[in-house]
Amino acid sequence: MPPFKVIIVGGGPAGLITGHCLAKAGIDFEVLESRDKHDLNAGASNALWPHSVRVFDQLGLLEEATKIHSPVDYRQSIAPDGTPFYKSDVFKQTRELHGHSFMLFHRAELLDLLDRRLPDRASRVHNNKKVTAIETHEHGVKVVCADGSAFEGSMVIGADGANSTVRRLMEETSAQPPKKEAMKTTYVGLYGSCPRLPDFEDGIFYETHGPKYSIQLGVGNTRGYFVIYHRLDQPTTARHKFSEEEKAALAAEYADRFTTPEHRFKDIWDIALWSHMAHIEEGLTEKWYGERIVLVGDNVHKMMPNAGFGFNNAVISAAVLTNGLRRLVLEKGDSADISTEELTKVFAEYERIRKPDAKKFVDVSAAYARSVAWDNLLFRVVDRYIGPYIRMDILLLKGLMSPLVRQGLVLDFLDEKDFREGSVKWKNPRQTATKVREAEDGNGKKSDEQSA
Ligand SMILES: Cc1cc2nc3c(=O)[nH]c(=O)nc-3n(C[C@H](O)[C@H](O)[C@H](O)COP(=O)(O)OP(=O)(O)OC[C@H]3O[C@@H](n4cnc5c(N)ncnc54)[C@H](O)[C@@H]3O)c2cc1C
C-alpha cells in the first residue's frame, strides 16, 4: 500500500492550519487551493484567542506570530451619534484570565505566515486547483480538479469554506442527505482595511452600536481593520455575490455613521486599501463527515465574526482531528490499508468532541452580534444604559466566553514551549515530553490527561 496520505481541499486558514498539524504528526498531505497566490493586501483582521495561541505555540508558529500581531487591550463602545459610552479593558482581562493574549492580525499576514511556514510548502500546496469531484473507493480517494488534474490519497479533508464544494459532494452521495440548509444569513458584512490614522488610539477596538447595525474598527500597527455588520430585512439561505455597485451603495448608506468618536465611515472608506462585501452565514452543519471525507472550518461551523471565534474554532478542530488520525496511523502503521470503517470511527469521534463546543461558539457569537446591533429594544436598553454600569461585557467574558476558551483542546503529542496560564486553569493541561511518551505507551492510546 502507498503511505497514508491526506488530500486537503482549500488552502485558506483552516486548510493550512490542518496542514501544520498533520506535518507535526508525521502524516503526509497535499493541499489543493482554487486561488492563485495569496493577496497580501486582502482581508480585514483575524484575531487569535488564547486557546488557539497554545496550538500555534505547539506548532512552532508563536514566535513569528508574536512579531506580526498588533496588541489590543481595550474596546471602546460608541453610540450612533459618536459619543463614546464605554471603554472596557476586556482584552487585558482575557490575558489575565488565560495567560496568552488576544492577538490581532491582518488576515493576509496571518495567512501568509501559515503558508510560508508550512513544511515542504512548495511540493505540497497546489494553487489554481479548483476541486470539482471526489471519487471514493475501498482503499482511498481520487480528487479531480476543474483543469482535469487528479490527486490520489487515503482520505479528504474539506476545508473549502462556508460555500463548500466538498460538503455538497459529500451530501449528494450521502444515504441520508440533510433535511434543510444549515447556514442562514441575517447580516451582511462590508469589511476591509485602511491605513492607520494618527489619531487612532493604540491597542483599541472601536465598536459602534446602533439599531440593526454595528461597526468595528480594530487598530493595528499599520492599518485599521473595519467591518460593518448590516442586518437584512429578512434572513435568507440564498447565496449572493455582491457587485461593486451594491458595495458602494452600502458604503454610501453608512457614510455619515461614526466609526471612531472622531471619524465617520466615509473618512475610512475614502482611504480604504481593500474591501469586500459578503453574506455572513451562521450555522452548524448536521454531518461533519462521510466516506473517507471529513470537514474542518467554516464549512461546518460558521459564526458572526464580532467576537472573533471563527478561525479559532478551525484551529481546535484541526488539532482534535489530527490527534485522532495520528493515533490511528500509529496503531495501524503508515503503509497499512486503513479501512473506511476505521477512518469513520475517527471522524465520528472528532465530530462528537467538537460539535457541541462549536455550537456554543456559534450561539455566543450570535448573541453578542445581536446585542451590539440592538436587535430589539431590550438589547438596546441593556447594552447602552445598563451594560456599562455593571460591566456586562466582562461578566459575559468570565461567565460565557472564558469557560469555552478554557476547554480548548490542544495537540496531544506536542509540548508548549511558551506555556502560559492565567487565573483560570486550562481544562487540558500542558503536554510535556514525558506525558506524550506515556500517552503513546500501549499502541498510541490516548492519554487520560487529555479529555474532551
Ligand atoms: C470580517 C471578518 C472578520 C473575522 N475575524 C475573525 C477573527 O478575528 N478571529 C477568527 O477566529 N475568525 C474571524 N473571522 C472568521 C474567519 O475568517 C473564518 O472562520 C476563516 O476564514 C475560515 O477559514 P476556512 O479556511 O474554513 O474558510 P475560508 O477562509 O473561506 O477558506 C476556504 C479556502 O478554500 C478555497 N476553496 C474554496 N472552494 C474550493 C474548491 N472547490 N477547490 C479548492 N479550493 C477551494 C478558497 O479559495 C479559500 O482559500 C472573520 C471573518 C470575517 C468575514
Coordinates of C-alpha atoms and ligand atoms in Angstrom, one line a residue:
M1 CA 0.0 0.0 0.0
P2 CA 1.2 3.6 -0.6
P3 CA 1.8 5.5 2.6
F4 CA -1.3 7.1 4.3
K5 CA -1.9 10.5 2.7
V6 CA -4.5 13.2 3.2
I7 CA -5.8 15.5 0.4
I8 CA -6.8 18.8 1.9
V9 CA -9.2 20.8 -0.2
G10 CA -8.9 24.5 0.5
G11 CA -5.7 26.4 1.3
G12 CA -7.4 29.1 3.5
P13 CA -6.8 29.4 7.2
A14 CA -8.5 26.1 8.1
G15 CA -6.7 24.1 5.4
L16 CA -3.3 25.5 6.2
I17 CA -3.5 25.1 10.0
T18 CA -4.7 21.5 9.4
G19 CA -1.6 21.0 7.2
H20 CA 0.7 22.2 10.0
C21 CA -0.9 19.8 12.5
L22 CA -0.6 16.9 10.1
A23 CA 3.0 17.8 9.3
K24 CA 3.9 17.6 13.0
A25 CA 2.0 14.3 13.3
G26 CA 4.2 12.9 10.5
I27 CA 1.2 12.4 8.2
D28 CA 1.7 13.1 4.5
F29 CA -0.7 15.5 2.8
E30 CA -1.2 17.8 -0.2
V31 CA -3.3 21.0 -0.3
L32 CA -5.4 21.9 -3.3
E33 CA -6.4 25.6 -3.4
S34 CA -8.5 27.1 -6.1
R35 CA -6.9 30.6 -5.9
D36 CA -3.6 31.8 -7.2
K37 CA -1.1 33.2 -4.7
H38 CA -2.4 34.9 -1.5
D39 CA -3.1 38.6 -1.9
L40 CA -1.1 40.3 0.8
N41 CA -3.5 43.3 0.8
A42 CA -6.7 41.3 1.2
G43 CA -8.9 40.7 4.2
A44 CA -9.7 42.6 7.4
S45 CA -8.4 41.4 10.7
N46 CA -8.3 37.9 12.2
A47 CA -7.7 37.5 16.0
L48 CA -6.5 34.5 17.9
W49 CA -7.9 33.8 21.4
P50 CA -5.6 32.3 24.0
H51 CA -6.6 28.6 23.5
S52 CA -5.6 28.8 19.8
V53 CA -2.4 30.6 20.7
R54 CA -1.5 27.4 22.6
V55 CA -1.8 25.4 19.4
F56 CA 0.3 28.0 17.5
D57 CA 2.9 27.6 20.2
Q58 CA 2.9 23.8 19.8
L59 CA 3.3 24.2 16.0
G60 CA 6.3 26.5 16.4
L61 CA 4.5 29.4 14.9
L62 CA 4.1 31.6 18.0
E63 CA 7.4 33.5 17.9
E64 CA 6.7 34.8 14.4
A65 CA 3.0 35.4 15.1
T66 CA 4.0 37.5 18.1
K67 CA 6.2 39.6 15.8
I68 CA 3.5 40.4 13.3
H69 CA 0.5 40.7 15.7
S70 CA -1.0 44.0 16.9
P71 CA -1.6 44.2 20.6
V72 CA -5.1 45.1 21.8
D73 CA -6.2 45.9 25.3
Y74 CA -9.4 47.9 25.1
R75 CA -12.7 48.0 23.5
Q76 CA -14.3 51.5 23.0
S77 CA -18.1 51.4 22.5
I78 CA -19.6 54.3 20.6
A79 CA -23.2 55.4 20.3
P80 CA -24.6 56.2 16.8
D81 CA -24.1 60.0 17.5
G82 CA -20.3 59.4 18.0
T83 CA -20.5 59.6 21.8
P84 CA -18.0 57.1 23.4
F85 CA -20.1 55.5 26.1
Y86 CA -18.0 52.6 27.5
K87 CA -14.3 51.8 27.5
S88 CA -13.6 48.2 28.6
D89 CA -10.3 46.5 29.3
V90 CA -11.8 43.2 28.0
F91 CA -8.7 42.1 26.1
K92 CA -6.4 42.9 29.0
Q93 CA -8.7 40.8 31.2
T94 CA -8.6 38.0 28.7
R95 CA -4.8 37.9 29.1
E96 CA -5.1 37.9 32.9
L97 CA -7.6 35.0 32.7
H98 CA -5.8 32.8 30.3
G99 CA -2.1 33.8 30.2
H100 CA -1.8 34.3 26.5
S101 CA -3.0 37.5 24.8
F102 CA -5.9 38.1 22.4
M103 CA -3.7 38.6 19.3
L104 CA -4.9 40.7 16.4
F105 CA -3.5 40.2 12.9
H106 CA -4.0 41.4 9.4
R107 CA -5.7 38.4 7.9
A108 CA -3.4 38.4 4.9
E109 CA -0.3 38.4 7.1
L110 CA -1.6 35.5 9.3
L111 CA -2.5 33.5 6.2
D112 CA 1.0 34.3 4.7
L113 CA 2.6 33.1 7.9
L114 CA 0.7 29.8 7.7
D115 CA 1.5 29.4 4.1
R116 CA 5.2 30.3 4.2
R117 CA 5.9 28.2 7.2
L118 CA 4.2 25.1 6.0
P119 CA 6.8 22.3 5.9
D120 CA 7.6 21.4 2.2
R121 CA 5.2 24.0 1.1
A122 CA 6.5 24.1 -2.5
S123 CA 5.7 20.4 -3.1
R124 CA 2.6 20.2 -1.0
V125 CA 0.5 23.2 -1.8
H126 CA -1.0 23.4 -5.3
N127 CA -2.6 26.7 -6.3
N128 CA -5.1 27.2 -9.1
K129 CA -6.6 23.7 -8.3
K130 CA -10.4 24.1 -8.1
V131 CA -11.8 20.8 -6.9
T132 CA -14.9 19.7 -8.7
A133 CA -15.3 16.0 -8.0
I134 CA -14.3 13.3 -5.5
E135 CA -14.3 9.6 -6.2
T136 CA -14.2 7.4 -3.1
H137 CA -13.2 3.7 -3.3
E138 CA -12.4 0.9 -0.9
H139 CA -8.8 1.9 -0.4
G140 CA -8.7 5.7 -0.9
V141 CA -9.9 8.7 -2.8
K142 CA -9.3 10.4 -6.1
V143 CA -9.8 14.2 -6.1
V144 CA -10.5 15.8 -9.5
C145 CA -9.9 19.5 -10.4
A146 CA -11.5 21.8 -12.9
D147 CA -8.4 21.7 -15.1
G148 CA -8.7 17.9 -15.4
S149 CA -5.8 17.1 -13.0
A150 CA -6.4 14.5 -10.3
F151 CA -4.8 13.7 -6.9
E152 CA -4.9 10.4 -5.1
G153 CA -4.9 9.9 -1.4
S154 CA -6.3 7.9 1.5
M155 CA -8.9 10.5 2.6
V156 CA -10.1 14.1 2.0
I157 CA -10.2 16.9 4.5
G158 CA -12.6 19.5 3.1
A159 CA -11.5 23.0 4.3
D160 CA -13.1 25.0 1.5
G161 CA -15.2 27.5 3.4
A162 CA -18.9 28.1 4.0
N163 CA -20.0 27.5 0.4
S164 CA -18.1 24.2 0.4
T165 CA -17.9 22.1 -2.7
V166 CA -16.7 19.1 -0.7
R167 CA -19.7 19.3 1.7
R168 CA -22.0 19.5 -1.3
L169 CA -20.4 16.5 -3.0
M170 CA -20.4 14.6 0.3
E171 CA -24.1 15.4 0.9
E172 CA -25.1 14.5 -2.7
T173 CA -23.8 10.9 -2.2
S174 CA -25.0 10.5 1.3
A175 CA -27.7 7.9 2.1
Q176 CA -29.2 10.5 4.5
P177 CA -28.7 14.0 3.0
P178 CA -29.5 16.9 5.4
K179 CA -33.2 17.8 5.5
K180 CA -32.6 21.6 5.4
E181 CA -30.0 24.2 4.7
A182 CA -27.8 24.6 7.8
M183 CA -26.4 28.0 7.2
K184 CA -28.6 31.2 7.3
T185 CA -27.6 34.8 6.7
T186 CA -29.1 37.5 8.8
Y187 CA -26.3 40.1 8.4
V188 CA -24.1 41.1 5.5
G189 CA -20.6 42.4 6.2
L190 CA -18.7 45.2 4.4
Y191 CA -15.1 44.7 5.6
G192 CA -11.6 45.7 4.7
S193 CA -8.7 47.8 5.8
C194 CA -7.3 51.4 5.7
P195 CA -4.1 53.0 6.6
R196 CA -3.7 53.6 10.3
L197 CA -4.6 57.3 11.0
P198 CA -2.5 59.3 13.5
D199 CA -5.5 59.8 15.9
F200 CA -6.4 56.1 16.1
E201 CA -5.7 55.1 19.7
D202 CA -3.1 52.4 20.4
G203 CA -4.4 49.0 21.3
I204 CA -8.1 49.7 20.9
F205 CA -11.0 48.1 19.1
Y206 CA -13.7 50.7 18.4
E207 CA -17.2 49.4 18.2
T208 CA -20.2 51.5 17.2
H209 CA -23.5 50.1 18.5
G210 CA -26.7 51.1 16.6
P211 CA -30.2 50.0 15.7
K212 CA -29.8 46.9 13.4
Y213 CA -26.1 47.5 12.7
S214 CA -22.7 47.7 14.4
I215 CA -19.3 48.8 13.1
Q216 CA -16.0 47.6 14.3
L217 CA -12.6 49.2 13.7
G218 CA -9.6 47.4 15.1
V219 CA -6.4 49.4 15.3
G220 CA -3.4 47.5 14.1
N221 CA 0.2 48.6 14.0
T222 CA 0.0 50.0 10.4
R223 CA -3.7 49.5 9.4
G224 CA -7.2 49.9 10.7
Y225 CA -9.5 46.9 10.1
F226 CA -13.2 47.7 9.6
V227 CA -16.4 45.7 9.4
I228 CA -19.9 47.0 9.0
Y229 CA -22.5 44.4 10.2
H230 CA -25.7 45.3 8.4
R231 CA -28.9 43.5 9.3
L232 CA -31.0 42.3 6.4
D233 CA -34.8 42.9 6.5
Q234 CA -35.3 39.1 6.2
P235 CA -32.8 36.3 6.9
T236 CA -32.0 34.2 3.9
T237 CA -30.5 30.9 2.9
A238 CA -29.8 32.1 -0.6
R239 CA -26.3 32.7 -1.8
H240 CA -25.4 36.1 -3.3
K241 CA -22.3 37.6 -4.7
F242 CA -22.4 41.4 -4.2
S243 CA -21.5 43.7 -7.1
E244 CA -19.2 46.7 -6.8
E245 CA -22.4 48.9 -7.1
E246 CA -24.1 47.1 -4.2
K247 CA -20.9 47.5 -2.1
A248 CA -20.7 51.3 -3.0
A249 CA -24.4 51.7 -2.1
L250 CA -23.9 50.2 1.4
A251 CA -20.8 52.3 1.9
A252 CA -22.8 55.4 0.9
E253 CA -25.7 54.4 3.3
Y254 CA -23.1 54.3 6.2
A255 CA -21.0 57.3 5.1
D256 CA -22.1 59.6 7.9
R257 CA -22.1 57.0 10.7
F258 CA -19.4 57.2 13.3
T259 CA -16.7 54.6 13.3
T260 CA -14.5 56.2 15.9
P261 CA -15.5 59.3 18.0
E262 CA -13.6 61.4 15.5
H263 CA -14.2 59.7 12.2
R264 CA -17.3 58.9 10.2
F265 CA -17.3 55.8 8.0
K266 CA -16.7 57.9 4.8
D267 CA -13.3 59.0 6.3
I268 CA -12.3 55.4 6.5
W269 CA -14.0 54.3 3.2
D270 CA -12.3 57.1 1.2
I271 CA -8.8 55.7 2.1
A272 CA -9.7 52.0 2.1
L273 CA -6.8 49.8 0.9
W274 CA -9.1 46.8 0.3
S275 CA -12.7 46.0 0.8
H276 CA -15.3 43.2 0.3
M277 CA -19.0 42.7 0.9
A278 CA -20.4 39.3 1.6
H279 CA -23.2 37.4 3.4
I280 CA -22.2 36.3 6.9
E281 CA -23.7 32.9 7.2
E282 CA -24.4 31.4 10.6
G283 CA -24.9 27.8 11.5
L284 CA -23.6 24.4 12.1
T285 CA -24.0 21.6 9.6
E286 CA -25.6 18.3 10.6
K287 CA -23.0 15.9 9.4
W288 CA -19.3 16.6 9.5
Y289 CA -18.0 13.5 7.6
G290 CA -18.8 10.9 5.0
E291 CA -16.9 8.0 3.4
R292 CA -13.2 8.9 3.6
I293 CA -14.2 12.6 3.8
V294 CA -14.2 14.9 6.8
L295 CA -14.9 18.7 7.1
V296 CA -13.0 21.3 9.0
G297 CA -13.6 25.1 9.4
D298 CA -16.3 27.4 8.1
N299 CA -17.9 24.6 6.1
V300 CA -19.2 23.0 9.3
H301 CA -19.2 25.9 11.9
K302 CA -19.8 29.4 10.6
M303 CA -20.5 32.2 13.1
M304 CA -20.8 36.0 13.3
P305 CA -17.2 37.4 13.4
N306 CA -17.9 40.1 16.0
A307 CA -16.3 38.1 18.9
G308 CA -13.5 36.7 16.6
F309 CA -14.1 33.0 17.1
G310 CA -14.5 31.5 13.6
F311 CA -10.9 30.6 12.7
N312 CA -10.2 29.8 16.4
N313 CA -12.7 27.0 16.1
A314 CA -11.0 25.7 13.0
V315 CA -7.7 25.6 14.9
I316 CA -9.2 23.5 17.6
S317 CA -10.9 21.3 15.1
A318 CA -7.7 20.7 13.2
A319 CA -5.9 19.7 16.5
V320 CA -8.7 17.3 17.5
L321 CA -8.9 15.7 14.1
T322 CA -5.1 15.3 13.9
N323 CA -4.9 13.7 17.3
G324 CA -7.4 11.1 16.2
L325 CA -5.7 10.4 12.8
R326 CA -2.3 10.2 14.3
R327 CA -3.4 7.6 16.9
L328 CA -4.9 5.6 14.1
V329 CA -1.8 5.8 11.8
L330 CA 0.5 5.0 14.8
E331 CA -1.7 1.9 15.6
K332 CA -2.0 0.6 12.1
G333 CA 1.3 1.6 10.6
D334 CA 1.8 4.2 7.9
S335 CA 1.6 1.8 5.0
A336 CA -1.4 -0.2 6.3
D337 CA -4.6 -0.4 4.3
I338 CA -6.6 1.7 6.7
S339 CA -10.3 0.9 6.2
T340 CA -13.2 3.3 5.6
E341 CA -14.7 2.0 8.9
E342 CA -11.6 2.8 10.8
L343 CA -11.5 6.3 9.4
T344 CA -15.2 6.7 10.1
K345 CA -14.6 6.0 13.8
V346 CA -12.0 8.7 14.0
F347 CA -14.2 11.2 12.1
A348 CA -17.2 10.4 14.3
E349 CA -15.2 10.9 17.5
Y350 CA -13.9 14.2 16.1
E351 CA -17.5 15.3 15.4
R352 CA -18.6 14.1 18.9
I353 CA -15.9 16.2 20.6
R354 CA -16.1 19.3 18.5
K355 CA -19.7 19.8 17.5
P356 CA -21.2 20.7 20.9
D357 CA -18.4 23.2 21.6
A358 CA -18.7 24.7 18.1
K359 CA -22.4 25.1 18.7
K360 CA -21.8 27.1 21.8
F361 CA -19.4 29.4 20.0
V362 CA -21.9 29.9 17.2
D363 CA -24.6 30.8 19.8
V364 CA -22.4 33.1 21.9
S365 CA -21.2 34.9 18.7
A366 CA -24.8 35.3 17.5
A367 CA -25.9 36.7 20.9
Y368 CA -23.0 39.1 21.0
A369 CA -23.6 40.3 17.4
R370 CA -27.3 40.9 18.1
S371 CA -26.8 42.7 21.4
V372 CA -24.4 45.3 20.0
A373 CA -26.6 45.7 16.9
W374 CA -29.6 46.5 19.1
D375 CA -31.7 43.8 17.6
N376 CA -34.6 44.8 19.9
L377 CA -35.5 47.4 22.5
L378 CA -34.3 45.3 25.4
F379 CA -30.9 44.7 23.9
R380 CA -30.6 48.4 23.2
V381 CA -31.5 49.5 26.8
V382 CA -29.3 46.8 28.4
D383 CA -26.4 47.4 26.0
R384 CA -26.4 51.2 26.1
Y385 CA -27.6 52.1 29.6
I386 CA -27.2 49.1 31.9
G387 CA -24.2 47.2 30.4
P388 CA -21.6 49.9 31.1
Y389 CA -22.5 50.2 34.8
I390 CA -22.4 46.5 35.5
R391 CA -19.5 45.9 33.1
M392 CA -21.7 43.4 31.3
D393 CA -19.0 42.5 28.7
I394 CA -16.7 41.4 31.5
L395 CA -19.5 39.4 33.1
L396 CA -20.0 37.7 29.7
L397 CA -16.3 37.2 29.2
K398 CA -16.0 35.5 32.6
G399 CA -19.3 33.7 32.6
L400 CA -19.7 32.6 28.9
M401 CA -16.6 33.0 26.8
S402 CA -13.8 32.2 29.2
P403 CA -15.3 28.8 30.2
L404 CA -15.4 27.9 26.4
V405 CA -11.8 29.1 25.8
R406 CA -10.6 27.2 28.9
Q407 CA -11.8 24.0 27.4
G408 CA -9.9 24.4 24.1
L409 CA -8.2 21.2 23.2
V410 CA -4.6 21.1 22.0
L411 CA -2.4 18.6 20.1
D412 CA -1.9 15.7 22.5
F413 CA 1.6 14.9 21.2
L414 CA 3.5 18.2 21.3
D415 CA 4.8 20.3 24.2
E416 CA 4.2 24.0 24.6
K417 CA 7.4 26.0 24.6
D418 CA 5.8 29.1 25.9
F419 CA 3.2 27.6 28.1
R420 CA 1.1 30.2 29.9
E421 CA -1.8 30.0 32.3
G422 CA -3.8 32.9 33.9
S423 CA -6.1 32.9 36.8
V424 CA -8.4 30.3 35.1
K425 CA -6.8 26.9 34.8
W426 CA -6.8 25.1 31.4
K427 CA -9.0 22.1 31.3
N428 CA -6.4 20.3 29.2
P429 CA -3.1 20.9 31.0
R430 CA 0.3 21.3 29.3
Q431 CA 1.6 18.4 27.2
T432 CA 5.1 17.6 28.2
A433 CA 7.5 15.2 26.5
T434 CA 7.0 12.7 29.4
K435 CA 3.2 12.8 29.1
V436 CA 3.4 12.4 25.4
R437 CA 5.6 9.3 25.8
E438 CA 3.2 7.9 28.4
A439 CA 0.3 8.6 26.1
E440 CA 1.9 6.6 23.4
D441 CA 2.6 3.5 25.5
G442 CA 0.3 0.8 24.6
N443 CA -0.4 1.3 20.9
G444 CA -0.6 5.1 21.0
K445 CA -3.7 5.1 23.0
K446 CA -5.0 8.5 24.2
S447 CA -3.7 9.8 27.5
D448 CA -6.3 10.1 30.2
E449 CA -4.7 13.6 30.9
Q450 CA -6.5 15.0 27.8
S451 CA -10.2 14.5 27.9
A452 CA -12.8 16.1 25.8
Ligands
LIG1 C1 -14.7 40.4 8.6 C2 -14.3 39.1 9.3 C3 -13.5 39.2 10.4 C4 -13.2 38.0 11.0 N1 -12.4 38.0 12.2 C5 -12.1 36.8 12.8 C6 -11.3 36.8 14.0 O1 -10.9 37.9 14.5 N2 -11.0 35.6 14.5 C7 -11.4 34.4 14.0 O2 -11.1 33.4 14.6 N3 -12.2 34.4 12.9 C8 -12.5 35.6 12.3 N4 -13.3 35.5 11.1 C9 -13.7 34.2 10.6 C10 -12.6 33.6 9.8 O3 -12.1 34.5 8.8 C11 -13.1 32.3 9.2 O4 -13.6 31.5 10.2 C12 -11.9 31.6 8.4 O5 -11.5 32.3 7.3 C13 -12.4 30.2 8.0 O6 -11.4 29.6 7.3 P1 -11.7 28.4 6.2 O7 -10.4 28.1 5.7 O8 -12.6 27.5 6.9 O9 -12.6 29.1 5.1 P2 -12.2 30.2 4.0 O10 -11.5 31.4 4.7 O11 -13.4 30.5 3.3 O12 -11.1 29.5 3.1 C14 -11.6 28.5 2.2 C15 -10.5 28.3 1.1 O13 -10.9 27.2 0.3 C16 -10.7 27.6 -1.1 N5 -11.7 26.9 -1.9 C17 -13.0 27.1 -2.0 N6 -13.6 26.2 -2.8 C18 -12.5 25.4 -3.3 C19 -12.5 24.3 -4.2 N7 -13.6 23.8 -4.8 N8 -11.3 23.8 -4.5 C20 -10.2 24.2 -3.9 N9 -10.2 25.3 -3.0 C21 -11.3 25.8 -2.7 C22 -10.9 29.1 -1.1 O14 -10.3 29.8 -2.2 C23 -10.3 29.5 0.3 O15 -8.9 29.8 0.2 C24 -13.6 36.7 10.5 C25 -14.4 36.7 9.3 C26 -14.8 37.9 8.7 C27 -15.6 37.9 7.5

